[in-house]
């Protein structure tokens, strides 16, 4: 199969970029021909006034991206196009290039951007759905995108414009979403449910073997961006009651210095900030971790660390929020706590860390869940099945 994949890279690499790279490697590993067209947001984030003005102008529809996609299709003749992030340089123009040359379109929706200005359903430290309940001016009023009313207004109008033109409804043949929760949100707000397939994330390459639960002494691990919506401050507050348990925080982000200062001021013990780490260091810490904590305060789509934790046989403690409720099997592969409640979080962590026999059972269950639902081979069958059905349905039109 020949597949055209389009993705707009983020200024700071995140989970979405990792998903795209893993899918490309998996498809090539199985002998498919993959052509990648990429955009970048660097000019939008860091460019001068002329560059940003041009970025805003092209946000709605980019002739450059249209021609780039059209040229790639004519040259390589793909069976299907699969897009991930199209904001802000690829734009919906790539859908038109595909339609003009009769190529079916699959769109992976990794966030809630089509429904919420910041893509997170998150504002002022809490879940917020005002944009879908009261209209998109709510996002503009609160400057939800990049803390700028102007940027929020432009982005919100662009998304609304394409809703009105039925771009999101009609120019995409099949949506892929990583969780039933995400599917339900989009189905409730304008995307036909029958056009949405659910495909979880996976790892490629899969991790090498590491010690069983009895040989792990690394304590608790947080892996992710250090930003408000990820709930790291809730986690650190919880650690006032868990100071005898090691906590390692892996990742960087805008709150890094603030969180380090918070730990010092609150005299929270047994917390180590690891920052950004290489693959070898990451593997070593994952092999020693007894628990992974996901304290998110926003709706998560499918945190990649879920699949990673299960692959390593690590139970997960997560917020009872969004897709985490379906991904963390309560009492089986982990445990859920009340979002934004540090006391409940510390109680759940202490409960598990004091019961090594339960941790051992959950570790085994987590690994089995990975093999059954999130392995590369399982994911490959789901993805190619979606591709084949999309092509078949398109040919019947």
mmCIF file of C-alpha atoms in Angstrom:
data_model
loop_
_atom_site.group_PDB
_atom_site.id
_atom_site.type_symbol
_atom_site.label_atom_id
_atom_site.label_comp_id
_atom_site.label_asym_id
_atom_site.label_seq_id
_atom_site.Cartn_x
_atom_site.Cartn_y
_atom_site.Cartn_z
ATOM 1 C CA UNK A 1 0.000 0.000 0.000
ATOM 2 C CA UNK A 2 1.206 3.550 -0.757
ATOM 3 C CA UNK A 3 0.372 6.002 2.027
ATOM 4 C CA UNK A 4 0.841 9.764 2.073
ATOM 5 C CA UNK A 5 1.244 10.998 5.658
ATOM 6 C CA UNK A 6 1.007 14.684 6.524
ATOM 7 C CA UNK A 7 1.968 16.211 9.857
ATOM 8 C CA UNK A 8 2.762 19.648 11.192
ATOM 9 C CA UNK A 9 5.601 19.287 13.709
ATOM 10 C CA UNK A 10 5.267 21.039 17.042
ATOM 11 C CA UNK A 11 7.783 23.597 18.243
ATOM 12 C CA UNK A 12 8.534 21.341 21.210
ATOM 13 C CA UNK A 13 8.375 17.630 20.464
ATOM 14 C CA UNK A 14 5.527 15.889 22.252
ATOM 15 C CA UNK A 15 3.518 12.699 22.297
ATOM 16 C CA UNK A 16 1.756 13.433 19.001
ATOM 17 C CA UNK A 17 5.052 13.647 17.120
ATOM 18 C CA UNK A 18 6.048 10.328 18.695
ATOM 19 C CA UNK A 19 2.812 8.685 17.540
ATOM 20 C CA UNK A 20 3.384 9.838 13.953
ATOM 21 C CA UNK A 21 6.963 8.572 13.908
ATOM 22 C CA UNK A 22 5.962 5.215 15.406
ATOM 23 C CA UNK A 23 3.213 4.688 12.826
ATOM 24 C CA UNK A 24 5.545 5.533 9.944
ATOM 25 C CA UNK A 25 8.197 3.115 11.198
ATOM 26 C CA UNK A 26 5.595 0.400 11.752
ATOM 27 C CA UNK A 27 4.148 0.774 8.249
ATOM 28 C CA UNK A 28 7.581 0.729 6.630
ATOM 29 C CA UNK A 29 8.554 -2.273 8.745
ATOM 30 C CA UNK A 30 5.629 -4.141 7.180
ATOM 31 C CA UNK A 31 6.648 -3.207 3.649
ATOM 32 C CA UNK A 32 4.345 -0.277 2.909
ATOM 33 C CA UNK A 33 5.583 2.719 0.945
ATOM 34 C CA UNK A 34 5.219 5.856 3.060
ATOM 35 C CA UNK A 35 5.703 9.405 1.831
ATOM 36 C CA UNK A 36 5.847 12.111 4.508
ATOM 37 C CA UNK A 37 5.010 15.771 3.979
ATOM 38 C CA UNK A 38 5.688 18.018 6.944
ATOM 39 C CA UNK A 39 5.009 21.508 8.140
ATOM 40 C CA UNK A 40 6.530 23.421 11.021
ATOM 41 C CA UNK A 41 5.135 25.899 13.532
ATOM 42 C CA UNK A 42 8.450 27.585 14.289
ATOM 43 C CA UNK A 43 7.690 30.644 12.170
ATOM 44 C CA UNK A 44 4.271 30.980 13.842
ATOM 45 C CA UNK A 45 5.746 30.853 17.339
ATOM 46 C CA UNK A 46 9.043 32.702 16.953
ATOM 47 C CA UNK A 47 8.984 34.569 13.638
ATOM 48 C CA UNK A 48 8.914 38.321 13.277
ATOM 49 C CA UNK A 49 5.886 40.435 12.408
ATOM 50 C CA UNK A 50 6.015 39.720 8.622
ATOM 51 C CA UNK A 51 6.301 35.959 9.194
ATOM 52 C CA UNK A 52 3.457 35.916 11.706
ATOM 53 C CA UNK A 53 1.254 38.067 9.487
ATOM 54 C CA UNK A 54 1.816 35.621 6.629
ATOM 55 C CA UNK A 55 1.085 32.724 8.991
ATOM 56 C CA UNK A 56 -2.268 34.222 9.989
ATOM 57 C CA UNK A 57 -3.119 34.922 6.346
ATOM 58 C CA UNK A 58 -2.423 31.312 5.346
ATOM 59 C CA UNK A 59 -4.079 29.778 8.403
ATOM 60 C CA UNK A 60 -7.405 29.317 6.617
ATOM 61 C CA UNK A 61 -6.050 27.858 3.378
ATOM 62 C CA UNK A 62 -2.459 27.590 2.152
ATOM 63 C CA UNK A 63 -1.733 27.597 -1.566
ATOM 64 C CA UNK A 64 1.811 26.427 -0.820
ATOM 65 C CA UNK A 65 0.594 23.377 1.118
ATOM 66 C CA UNK A 66 -2.070 22.642 -1.483
ATOM 67 C CA UNK A 67 0.529 22.585 -4.272
ATOM 68 C CA UNK A 68 2.993 20.583 -2.148
ATOM 69 C CA UNK A 69 0.375 17.929 -1.435
ATOM 70 C CA UNK A 70 -0.907 17.908 -5.023
ATOM 71 C CA UNK A 71 2.624 17.471 -6.374
ATOM 72 C CA UNK A 72 3.317 14.599 -3.962
ATOM 73 C CA UNK A 73 0.105 12.833 -5.006
ATOM 74 C CA UNK A 74 0.815 13.187 -8.718
ATOM 75 C CA UNK A 75 4.359 11.914 -8.304
ATOM 76 C CA UNK A 76 3.775 8.986 -5.927
ATOM 77 C CA UNK A 77 0.096 8.117 -6.575
ATOM 78 C CA UNK A 78 -0.793 7.077 -2.994
ATOM 79 C CA UNK A 79 -3.738 4.828 -2.237
ATOM 80 C CA UNK A 80 -4.669 6.988 0.734
ATOM 81 C CA UNK A 81 -3.646 10.136 2.627
ATOM 82 C CA UNK A 82 -3.418 10.131 6.420
ATOM 83 C CA UNK A 83 -3.087 13.475 8.191
ATOM 84 C CA UNK A 84 -2.279 14.175 11.824
ATOM 85 C CA UNK A 85 -1.746 17.794 12.925
ATOM 86 C CA UNK A 86 -2.568 20.217 10.099
ATOM 87 C CA UNK A 87 -2.284 23.390 12.212
ATOM 88 C CA UNK A 88 -0.871 25.858 11.261
ATOM 89 C CA UNK A 89 1.049 25.533 8.006
ATOM 90 C CA UNK A 90 -0.480 22.497 6.269
ATOM 91 C CA UNK A 91 -4.057 23.774 6.741
ATOM 92 C CA UNK A 92 -7.254 22.189 5.345
ATOM 93 C CA UNK A 93 -5.922 22.949 1.851
ATOM 94 C CA UNK A 94 -4.355 19.474 1.873
ATOM 95 C CA UNK A 95 -7.830 17.934 1.974
ATOM 96 C CA UNK A 96 -8.732 19.808 -1.212
ATOM 97 C CA UNK A 97 -5.594 18.545 -2.943
ATOM 98 C CA UNK A 98 -6.634 14.994 -2.088
ATOM 99 C CA UNK A 99 -10.229 15.496 -3.211
ATOM 100 C CA UNK A 100 -9.145 17.066 -6.500
ATOM 101 C CA UNK A 101 -7.025 13.996 -7.280
ATOM 102 C CA UNK A 102 -9.443 11.391 -5.866
ATOM 103 C CA UNK A 103 -7.386 10.281 -2.863
ATOM 104 C CA UNK A 104 -9.346 9.220 0.268
ATOM 105 C CA UNK A 105 -8.503 11.114 3.462
ATOM 106 C CA UNK A 106 -7.959 9.789 6.990
ATOM 107 C CA UNK A 107 -7.511 12.290 9.830
ATOM 108 C CA UNK A 108 -6.091 11.350 13.240
ATOM 109 C CA UNK A 109 -7.550 13.708 15.835
ATOM 110 C CA UNK A 110 -5.111 13.870 18.748
ATOM 111 C CA UNK A 111 -6.780 16.680 20.703
ATOM 112 C CA UNK A 112 -9.979 18.735 20.921
ATOM 113 C CA UNK A 113 -8.812 21.583 18.661
ATOM 114 C CA UNK A 114 -11.955 21.513 16.502
ATOM 115 C CA UNK A 115 -14.101 22.089 19.600
ATOM 116 C CA UNK A 116 -11.910 24.181 21.910
ATOM 117 C CA UNK A 117 -9.486 27.029 21.205
ATOM 118 C CA UNK A 118 -6.619 25.537 23.205
ATOM 119 C CA UNK A 119 -7.487 21.963 22.267
ATOM 120 C CA UNK A 120 -7.593 20.834 25.897
ATOM 121 C CA UNK A 121 -11.002 21.792 27.328
ATOM 122 C CA UNK A 122 -8.995 23.455 30.115
ATOM 123 C CA UNK A 123 -8.993 26.949 31.623
ATOM 124 C CA UNK A 124 -7.841 28.457 34.922
ATOM 125 C CA UNK A 125 -6.776 25.115 36.339
ATOM 126 C CA UNK A 126 -10.017 23.265 35.638
ATOM 127 C CA UNK A 127 -11.910 21.447 32.889
ATOM 128 C CA UNK A 128 -13.861 23.948 30.770
ATOM 129 C CA UNK A 129 -16.369 23.243 27.986
ATOM 130 C CA UNK A 130 -17.669 26.797 27.570
ATOM 131 C CA UNK A 131 -16.814 26.950 23.853
ATOM 132 C CA UNK A 132 -19.152 24.075 23.000
ATOM 133 C CA UNK A 133 -21.812 25.140 25.506
ATOM 134 C CA UNK A 134 -21.930 28.905 24.932
ATOM 135 C CA UNK A 135 -20.032 29.553 21.681
ATOM 136 C CA UNK A 136 -16.497 30.224 20.526
ATOM 137 C CA UNK A 137 -16.437 33.809 21.768
ATOM 138 C CA UNK A 138 -15.878 32.322 25.231
ATOM 139 C CA UNK A 139 -12.411 31.239 24.154
ATOM 140 C CA UNK A 140 -11.706 34.691 22.711
ATOM 141 C CA UNK A 141 -12.947 36.406 25.878
ATOM 142 C CA UNK A 142 -10.576 34.367 28.023
ATOM 143 C CA UNK A 143 -7.649 34.429 25.537
ATOM 144 C CA UNK A 144 -7.453 30.649 25.683
ATOM 145 C CA UNK A 145 -4.974 30.252 22.823
ATOM 146 C CA UNK A 146 -1.456 31.425 23.663
ATOM 147 C CA UNK A 147 -2.966 33.907 26.176
ATOM 148 C CA UNK A 148 -3.830 36.187 23.256
ATOM 149 C CA UNK A 149 -7.323 37.354 22.333
ATOM 150 C CA UNK A 150 -6.143 38.166 18.803
ATOM 151 C CA UNK A 151 -4.603 34.739 18.194
ATOM 152 C CA UNK A 152 -7.598 33.033 19.783
ATOM 153 C CA UNK A 153 -10.001 35.043 17.621
ATOM 154 C CA UNK A 154 -8.161 34.187 14.399
ATOM 155 C CA UNK A 155 -7.837 30.486 15.223
ATOM 156 C CA UNK A 156 -11.423 30.190 16.469
ATOM 157 C CA UNK A 157 -12.791 31.889 13.376
ATOM 158 C CA UNK A 158 -10.692 29.646 11.130
ATOM 159 C CA UNK A 159 -12.064 26.507 12.797
ATOM 160 C CA UNK A 160 -15.620 27.918 12.759
ATOM 161 C CA UNK A 161 -15.231 28.918 9.101
ATOM 162 C CA UNK A 162 -14.386 25.341 8.168
ATOM 163 C CA UNK A 163 -17.268 23.991 10.256
ATOM 164 C CA UNK A 164 -19.556 26.294 8.264
ATOM 165 C CA UNK A 165 -18.037 25.127 4.981
ATOM 166 C CA UNK A 166 -18.432 21.520 6.190
ATOM 167 C CA UNK A 167 -14.714 20.866 5.781
ATOM 168 C CA UNK A 168 -14.504 18.823 8.981
ATOM 169 C CA UNK A 169 -17.731 16.952 8.239
ATOM 170 C CA UNK A 170 -17.395 16.188 4.512
ATOM 171 C CA UNK A 171 -13.785 16.450 3.317
ATOM 172 C CA UNK A 172 -12.480 13.786 5.690
ATOM 173 C CA UNK A 173 -13.508 10.229 4.896
ATOM 174 C CA UNK A 174 -12.462 8.647 8.192
ATOM 175 C CA UNK A 175 -11.394 9.980 11.578
ATOM 176 C CA UNK A 176 -9.085 8.062 13.894
ATOM 177 C CA UNK A 177 -9.285 8.804 17.612
ATOM 178 C CA UNK A 178 -7.360 7.073 20.349
ATOM 179 C CA UNK A 179 -10.134 6.611 22.916
ATOM 180 C CA UNK A 180 -13.890 6.162 23.134
ATOM 181 C CA UNK A 181 -14.069 9.302 25.276
ATOM 182 C CA UNK A 182 -12.643 11.435 22.459
ATOM 183 C CA UNK A 183 -14.932 9.783 19.930
ATOM 184 C CA UNK A 184 -17.970 10.551 22.088
ATOM 185 C CA UNK A 185 -17.016 14.228 22.432
ATOM 186 C CA UNK A 186 -16.677 14.717 18.680
ATOM 187 C CA UNK A 187 -19.767 12.655 17.885
ATOM 188 C CA UNK A 188 -21.774 14.859 20.253
ATOM 189 C CA UNK A 189 -20.597 18.043 18.545
ATOM 190 C CA UNK A 190 -20.775 17.577 14.799
ATOM 191 C CA UNK A 191 -18.751 14.627 13.480
ATOM 192 C CA UNK A 192 -20.831 11.643 12.365
ATOM 193 C CA UNK A 193 -20.182 8.775 14.766
ATOM 194 C CA UNK A 194 -20.008 6.249 11.924
ATOM 195 C CA UNK A 195 -17.026 8.146 10.464
ATOM 196 C CA UNK A 196 -14.933 7.722 13.628
ATOM 197 C CA UNK A 197 -12.697 4.717 14.321
ATOM 198 C CA UNK A 198 -10.912 4.167 17.633
ATOM 199 C CA UNK A 199 -7.281 3.071 17.502
ATOM 200 C CA UNK A 200 -5.123 3.216 20.642
ATOM 201 C CA UNK A 201 -1.469 4.188 20.694
ATOM 202 C CA UNK A 202 1.401 1.702 20.749
ATOM 203 C CA UNK A 203 5.192 1.589 20.977
ATOM 204 C CA UNK A 204 7.718 1.023 18.227
ATOM 205 C CA UNK A 205 10.224 -0.285 18.918
ATOM 206 C CA UNK A 206 8.885 -2.096 21.952
ATOM 207 C CA UNK A 207 11.021 -1.996 25.134
ATOM 208 C CA UNK A 208 13.597 -4.614 25.919
ATOM 209 C CA UNK A 209 13.052 -6.880 28.905
ATOM 210 C CA UNK A 210 13.583 -5.489 32.396
ATOM 211 C CA UNK A 211 13.183 -6.773 35.983
ATOM 212 C CA UNK A 212 9.861 -8.071 37.269
ATOM 213 C CA UNK A 213 8.008 -6.130 39.985
ATOM 214 C CA UNK A 214 9.923 -7.831 42.807
ATOM 215 C CA UNK A 215 13.215 -6.413 41.519
ATOM 216 C CA UNK A 216 12.084 -2.809 41.238
ATOM 217 C CA UNK A 217 13.046 -0.218 43.821
ATOM 218 C CA UNK A 218 12.670 3.032 41.872
ATOM 219 C CA UNK A 219 9.549 4.334 43.570
ATOM 220 C CA UNK A 220 7.081 6.480 41.633
ATOM 221 C CA UNK A 221 7.629 8.120 38.256
ATOM 222 C CA UNK A 222 5.962 11.032 36.467
ATOM 223 C CA UNK A 223 6.693 11.366 32.753
ATOM 224 C CA UNK A 224 5.407 14.331 30.788
ATOM 225 C CA UNK A 225 5.244 18.032 30.197
ATOM 226 C CA UNK A 226 5.581 20.317 33.206
ATOM 227 C CA UNK A 227 2.556 22.502 32.572
ATOM 228 C CA UNK A 228 -0.565 23.490 34.481
ATOM 229 C CA UNK A 229 -2.998 21.078 32.832
ATOM 230 C CA UNK A 230 -0.801 18.069 33.663
ATOM 231 C CA UNK A 231 -1.442 18.428 37.400
ATOM 232 C CA UNK A 232 2.183 18.248 38.543
ATOM 233 C CA UNK A 233 1.553 20.732 41.359
ATOM 234 C CA UNK A 234 -1.208 18.437 42.651
ATOM 235 C CA UNK A 235 1.297 15.579 42.550
ATOM 236 C CA UNK A 236 3.931 17.538 44.474
ATOM 237 C CA UNK A 237 1.375 18.641 47.067
ATOM 238 C CA UNK A 238 0.395 14.997 47.523
ATOM 239 C CA UNK A 239 4.044 14.183 48.197
ATOM 240 C CA UNK A 240 3.919 16.056 51.488
ATOM 241 C CA UNK A 241 2.253 12.864 52.734
ATOM 242 C CA UNK A 242 4.468 10.480 50.730
ATOM 243 C CA UNK A 243 7.909 11.809 51.622
ATOM 244 C CA UNK A 244 9.216 8.314 52.396
ATOM 245 C CA UNK A 245 8.529 7.204 48.779
ATOM 246 C CA UNK A 246 10.923 8.320 46.003
ATOM 247 C CA UNK A 247 9.301 10.463 43.288
ATOM 248 C CA UNK A 248 11.132 11.100 40.030
ATOM 249 C CA UNK A 249 9.823 13.722 37.612
ATOM 250 C CA UNK A 250 10.904 13.237 34.026
ATOM 251 C CA UNK A 251 10.259 16.026 31.528
ATOM 252 C CA UNK A 252 10.474 19.765 31.013
ATOM 253 C CA UNK A 253 8.009 22.563 30.434
ATOM 254 C CA UNK A 254 6.994 26.116 31.273
ATOM 255 C CA UNK A 255 6.429 25.400 34.984
ATOM 256 C CA UNK A 256 9.752 23.665 35.617
ATOM 257 C CA UNK A 257 11.392 26.431 37.648
ATOM 258 C CA UNK A 258 8.158 27.281 39.449
ATOM 259 C CA UNK A 259 7.690 23.643 40.482
ATOM 260 C CA UNK A 260 11.272 23.328 41.706
ATOM 261 C CA UNK A 261 10.786 26.471 43.776
ATOM 262 C CA UNK A 262 7.508 25.064 45.133
ATOM 263 C CA UNK A 263 9.309 21.911 46.316
ATOM 264 C CA UNK A 264 11.942 24.010 48.103
ATOM 265 C CA UNK A 265 9.468 26.400 49.715
ATOM 266 C CA UNK A 266 7.161 23.612 50.882
ATOM 267 C CA UNK A 267 10.139 21.497 52.000
ATOM 268 C CA UNK A 268 8.841 18.470 50.112
ATOM 269 C CA UNK A 269 11.285 15.591 50.430
ATOM 270 C CA UNK A 270 12.293 12.704 48.176
ATOM 271 C CA UNK A 271 11.520 14.478 44.872
ATOM 272 C CA UNK A 272 14.027 14.428 42.013
ATOM 273 C CA UNK A 273 13.655 16.417 38.785
ATOM 274 C CA UNK A 274 15.321 14.514 35.945
ATOM 275 C CA UNK A 275 14.567 16.948 33.119
ATOM 276 C CA UNK A 276 14.774 15.728 29.543
ATOM 277 C CA UNK A 277 16.515 12.342 29.338
ATOM 278 C CA UNK A 278 17.924 10.195 26.544
ATOM 279 C CA UNK A 279 16.478 6.818 25.588
ATOM 280 C CA UNK A 280 18.951 4.830 27.683
ATOM 281 C CA UNK A 281 18.219 6.826 30.851
ATOM 282 C CA UNK A 282 14.491 6.647 30.181
ATOM 283 C CA UNK A 283 14.641 2.858 29.829
ATOM 284 C CA UNK A 284 16.636 2.526 33.050
ATOM 285 C CA UNK A 285 14.137 4.538 35.094
ATOM 286 C CA UNK A 286 11.134 2.759 33.573
ATOM 287 C CA UNK A 287 12.687 -0.600 34.430
ATOM 288 C CA UNK A 288 12.984 0.445 38.078
ATOM 289 C CA UNK A 289 9.670 2.291 38.503
ATOM 290 C CA UNK A 290 7.067 0.670 40.747
ATOM 291 C CA UNK A 291 4.265 3.070 39.807
ATOM 292 C CA UNK A 292 3.606 5.717 37.164
ATOM 293 C CA UNK A 293 1.374 8.653 38.118
ATOM 294 C CA UNK A 294 -0.742 10.651 35.638
ATOM 295 C CA UNK A 295 -2.271 13.515 37.687
ATOM 296 C CA UNK A 296 -3.845 15.403 34.759
ATOM 297 C CA UNK A 297 -6.355 18.179 35.410
ATOM 298 C CA UNK A 298 -7.536 18.249 31.774
ATOM 299 C CA UNK A 299 -9.229 15.717 29.512
ATOM 300 C CA UNK A 300 -6.509 13.488 28.122
ATOM 301 C CA UNK A 301 -6.992 11.885 24.716
ATOM 302 C CA UNK A 302 -4.600 8.954 25.172
ATOM 303 C CA UNK A 303 -1.379 9.758 27.040
ATOM 304 C CA UNK A 304 1.354 7.713 25.379
ATOM 305 C CA UNK A 305 2.806 7.024 28.808
ATOM 306 C CA UNK A 306 -0.165 4.676 29.402
ATOM 307 C CA UNK A 307 1.008 2.330 26.636
ATOM 308 C CA UNK A 308 4.618 2.769 27.736
ATOM 309 C CA UNK A 309 3.834 1.949 31.368
ATOM 310 C CA UNK A 310 1.861 -1.147 30.440
ATOM 311 C CA UNK A 311 4.621 -2.276 28.074
ATOM 312 C CA UNK A 312 7.056 -2.125 31.000
ATOM 313 C CA UNK A 313 4.549 -3.792 33.318
ATOM 314 C CA UNK A 314 4.104 -0.707 35.505
ATOM 315 C CA UNK A 315 0.731 -0.072 37.194
ATOM 316 C CA UNK A 316 -0.709 3.432 36.760
ATOM 317 C CA UNK A 317 -2.309 5.828 39.231
ATOM 318 C CA UNK A 318 -4.335 8.394 37.272
ATOM 319 C CA UNK A 319 -6.958 11.110 37.616
ATOM 320 C CA UNK A 320 -10.554 9.974 37.350
ATOM 321 C CA UNK A 321 -11.038 12.166 34.296
ATOM 322 C CA UNK A 322 -11.601 11.851 30.552
ATOM 323 C CA UNK A 323 -10.156 8.857 28.725
ATOM 324 C CA UNK A 324 -8.058 7.872 31.751
ATOM 325 C CA UNK A 325 -11.190 6.263 33.191
ATOM 326 C CA UNK A 326 -11.338 3.772 30.315
ATOM 327 C CA UNK A 327 -7.575 3.288 29.915
ATOM 328 C CA UNK A 328 -6.694 2.570 33.550
ATOM 329 C CA UNK A 329 -8.627 -0.507 34.611
ATOM 330 C CA UNK A 330 -9.533 0.217 38.226
ATOM 331 C CA UNK A 331 -8.041 -2.379 40.560
ATOM 332 C CA UNK A 332 -6.638 -4.339 37.612
ATOM 333 C CA UNK A 333 -3.876 -2.354 35.889
ATOM 334 C CA UNK A 334 -3.895 0.569 38.277
ATOM 335 C CA UNK A 335 -6.108 2.813 40.336
ATOM 336 C CA UNK A 336 -7.909 6.137 39.876
ATOM 337 C CA UNK A 337 -8.024 9.128 42.214
ATOM 338 C CA UNK A 338 -10.249 12.195 42.311
ATOM 339 C CA UNK A 339 -8.769 14.788 39.950
ATOM 340 C CA UNK A 340 -7.210 17.842 41.643
ATOM 341 C CA UNK A 341 -7.334 16.108 45.060
ATOM 342 C CA UNK A 342 -3.790 15.684 46.454
ATOM 343 C CA UNK A 343 -5.031 13.933 49.599
ATOM 344 C CA UNK A 344 -6.823 11.259 47.580
ATOM 345 C CA UNK A 345 -3.754 10.880 45.362
ATOM 346 C CA UNK A 346 -1.382 10.428 48.298
ATOM 347 C CA UNK A 347 -3.787 7.939 49.880
ATOM 348 C CA UNK A 348 -3.964 5.840 46.691
ATOM 349 C CA UNK A 349 -0.185 5.872 46.211
ATOM 350 C CA UNK A 350 0.460 4.807 49.811
ATOM 351 C CA UNK A 351 -2.229 2.150 49.524
ATOM 352 C CA UNK A 352 -0.497 0.507 46.551
ATOM 353 C CA UNK A 353 3.100 0.990 47.667
ATOM 354 C CA UNK A 354 2.322 -0.721 50.984
ATOM 355 C CA UNK A 355 0.947 -3.815 49.216
ATOM 356 C CA UNK A 356 3.729 -5.362 47.079
ATOM 357 C CA UNK A 357 1.580 -8.408 46.299
ATOM 358 C CA UNK A 358 -1.081 -6.161 44.722
ATOM 359 C CA UNK A 359 1.573 -4.253 42.793
ATOM 360 C CA UNK A 360 2.939 -7.547 41.462
ATOM 361 C CA UNK A 361 -0.500 -8.659 40.262
ATOM 362 C CA UNK A 362 -1.208 -5.283 38.673
ATOM 363 C CA UNK A 363 2.186 -5.353 36.982
ATOM 364 C CA UNK A 364 1.358 -8.690 35.374
ATOM 365 C CA UNK A 365 -2.086 -7.431 34.361
ATOM 366 C CA UNK A 366 -0.635 -4.252 32.847
ATOM 367 C CA UNK A 367 1.772 -6.226 30.681
ATOM 368 C CA UNK A 368 -1.042 -8.510 29.509
ATOM 369 C CA UNK A 369 -3.202 -5.487 28.657
ATOM 370 C CA UNK A 370 -0.388 -4.094 26.551
ATOM 371 C CA UNK A 371 0.036 -7.316 24.626
ATOM 372 C CA UNK A 372 -3.722 -7.666 24.059
ATOM 373 C CA UNK A 373 -4.546 -4.058 23.137
ATOM 374 C CA UNK A 374 -1.500 -1.867 22.545
ATOM 375 C CA UNK A 375 1.207 -3.997 20.924
ATOM 376 C CA UNK A 376 2.575 -3.146 17.495
ATOM 377 C CA UNK A 377 1.003 -6.173 15.814
ATOM 378 C CA UNK A 378 -2.438 -5.458 17.262
ATOM 379 C CA UNK A 379 -2.129 -1.803 16.271
ATOM 380 C CA UNK A 380 -0.956 -2.674 12.772
ATOM 381 C CA UNK A 381 -4.033 -4.810 12.152
ATOM 382 C CA UNK A 382 -6.341 -2.042 13.388
ATOM 383 C CA UNK A 383 -4.644 0.673 11.319
ATOM 384 C CA UNK A 384 -4.463 -1.269 8.057
ATOM 385 C CA UNK A 385 -8.053 -2.411 8.590
ATOM 386 C CA UNK A 386 -9.108 1.240 8.821
ATOM 387 C CA UNK A 387 -7.128 2.056 5.674
ATOM 388 C CA UNK A 388 -8.642 -0.820 3.702
ATOM 389 C CA UNK A 389 -12.214 0.023 4.712
ATOM 390 C CA UNK A 390 -11.687 3.701 3.915
ATOM 391 C CA UNK A 391 -10.359 2.921 0.436
ATOM 392 C CA UNK A 392 -13.149 0.435 -0.216
ATOM 393 C CA UNK A 393 -15.881 2.857 0.899
ATOM 394 C CA UNK A 394 -14.350 5.671 -1.148
ATOM 395 C CA UNK A 395 -14.335 3.543 -4.293
ATOM 396 C CA UNK A 396 -18.046 2.805 -3.807
ATOM 397 C CA UNK A 397 -18.986 6.501 -3.885
#
